[in-house]
C-alpha angles and dihedrals in degrees: 000000000000099000136043094253095053090045092058090068089054091053092045089054099039101044098059089043092053091047089051091051090046091055089048091052092052093042092053092047096241117182115289094242091057093048092045096049092046091047092053092045088053090051089049090054091048091050090048089052090055093046089048089075087066105028137002101242122202105257089184090064095039094052093043095053092042091055092043091054091044091053101039093081093048096045115008096193094049090047092053091048090052092049089053089046089053090060089052089051090050091051092048093050089054097043092048088049092232091129141018121239089257092055092048094048090047089054090050091050095047094046091046093049093051093040091052090047089056091048092049096050096040 
């Protein structure tokens, strides 16, 4: 999934799958926090799909920071470790030349926005 065109097929596969899982979670009356966090993650993926038409964001970074923010209020130490790990992921994406700085920062922004949204509504 190195370029924007290849990545579209990932989104086209993953989004319906996530919506299907989301319906299953609601249908089986899973806890609200699970349904909420999965709903927001699905919206993050949908937003990333839209942004993909302009720029190939780093989904590694977006997902890492989203999970770090989701976990920080459950386990502060683990959340901080995951935030630090996110910066290592950012560095690795740049060193491996899989993303540009703009793509990595965009992933950080998207993941942070959706992670903070989860924190605020939870």
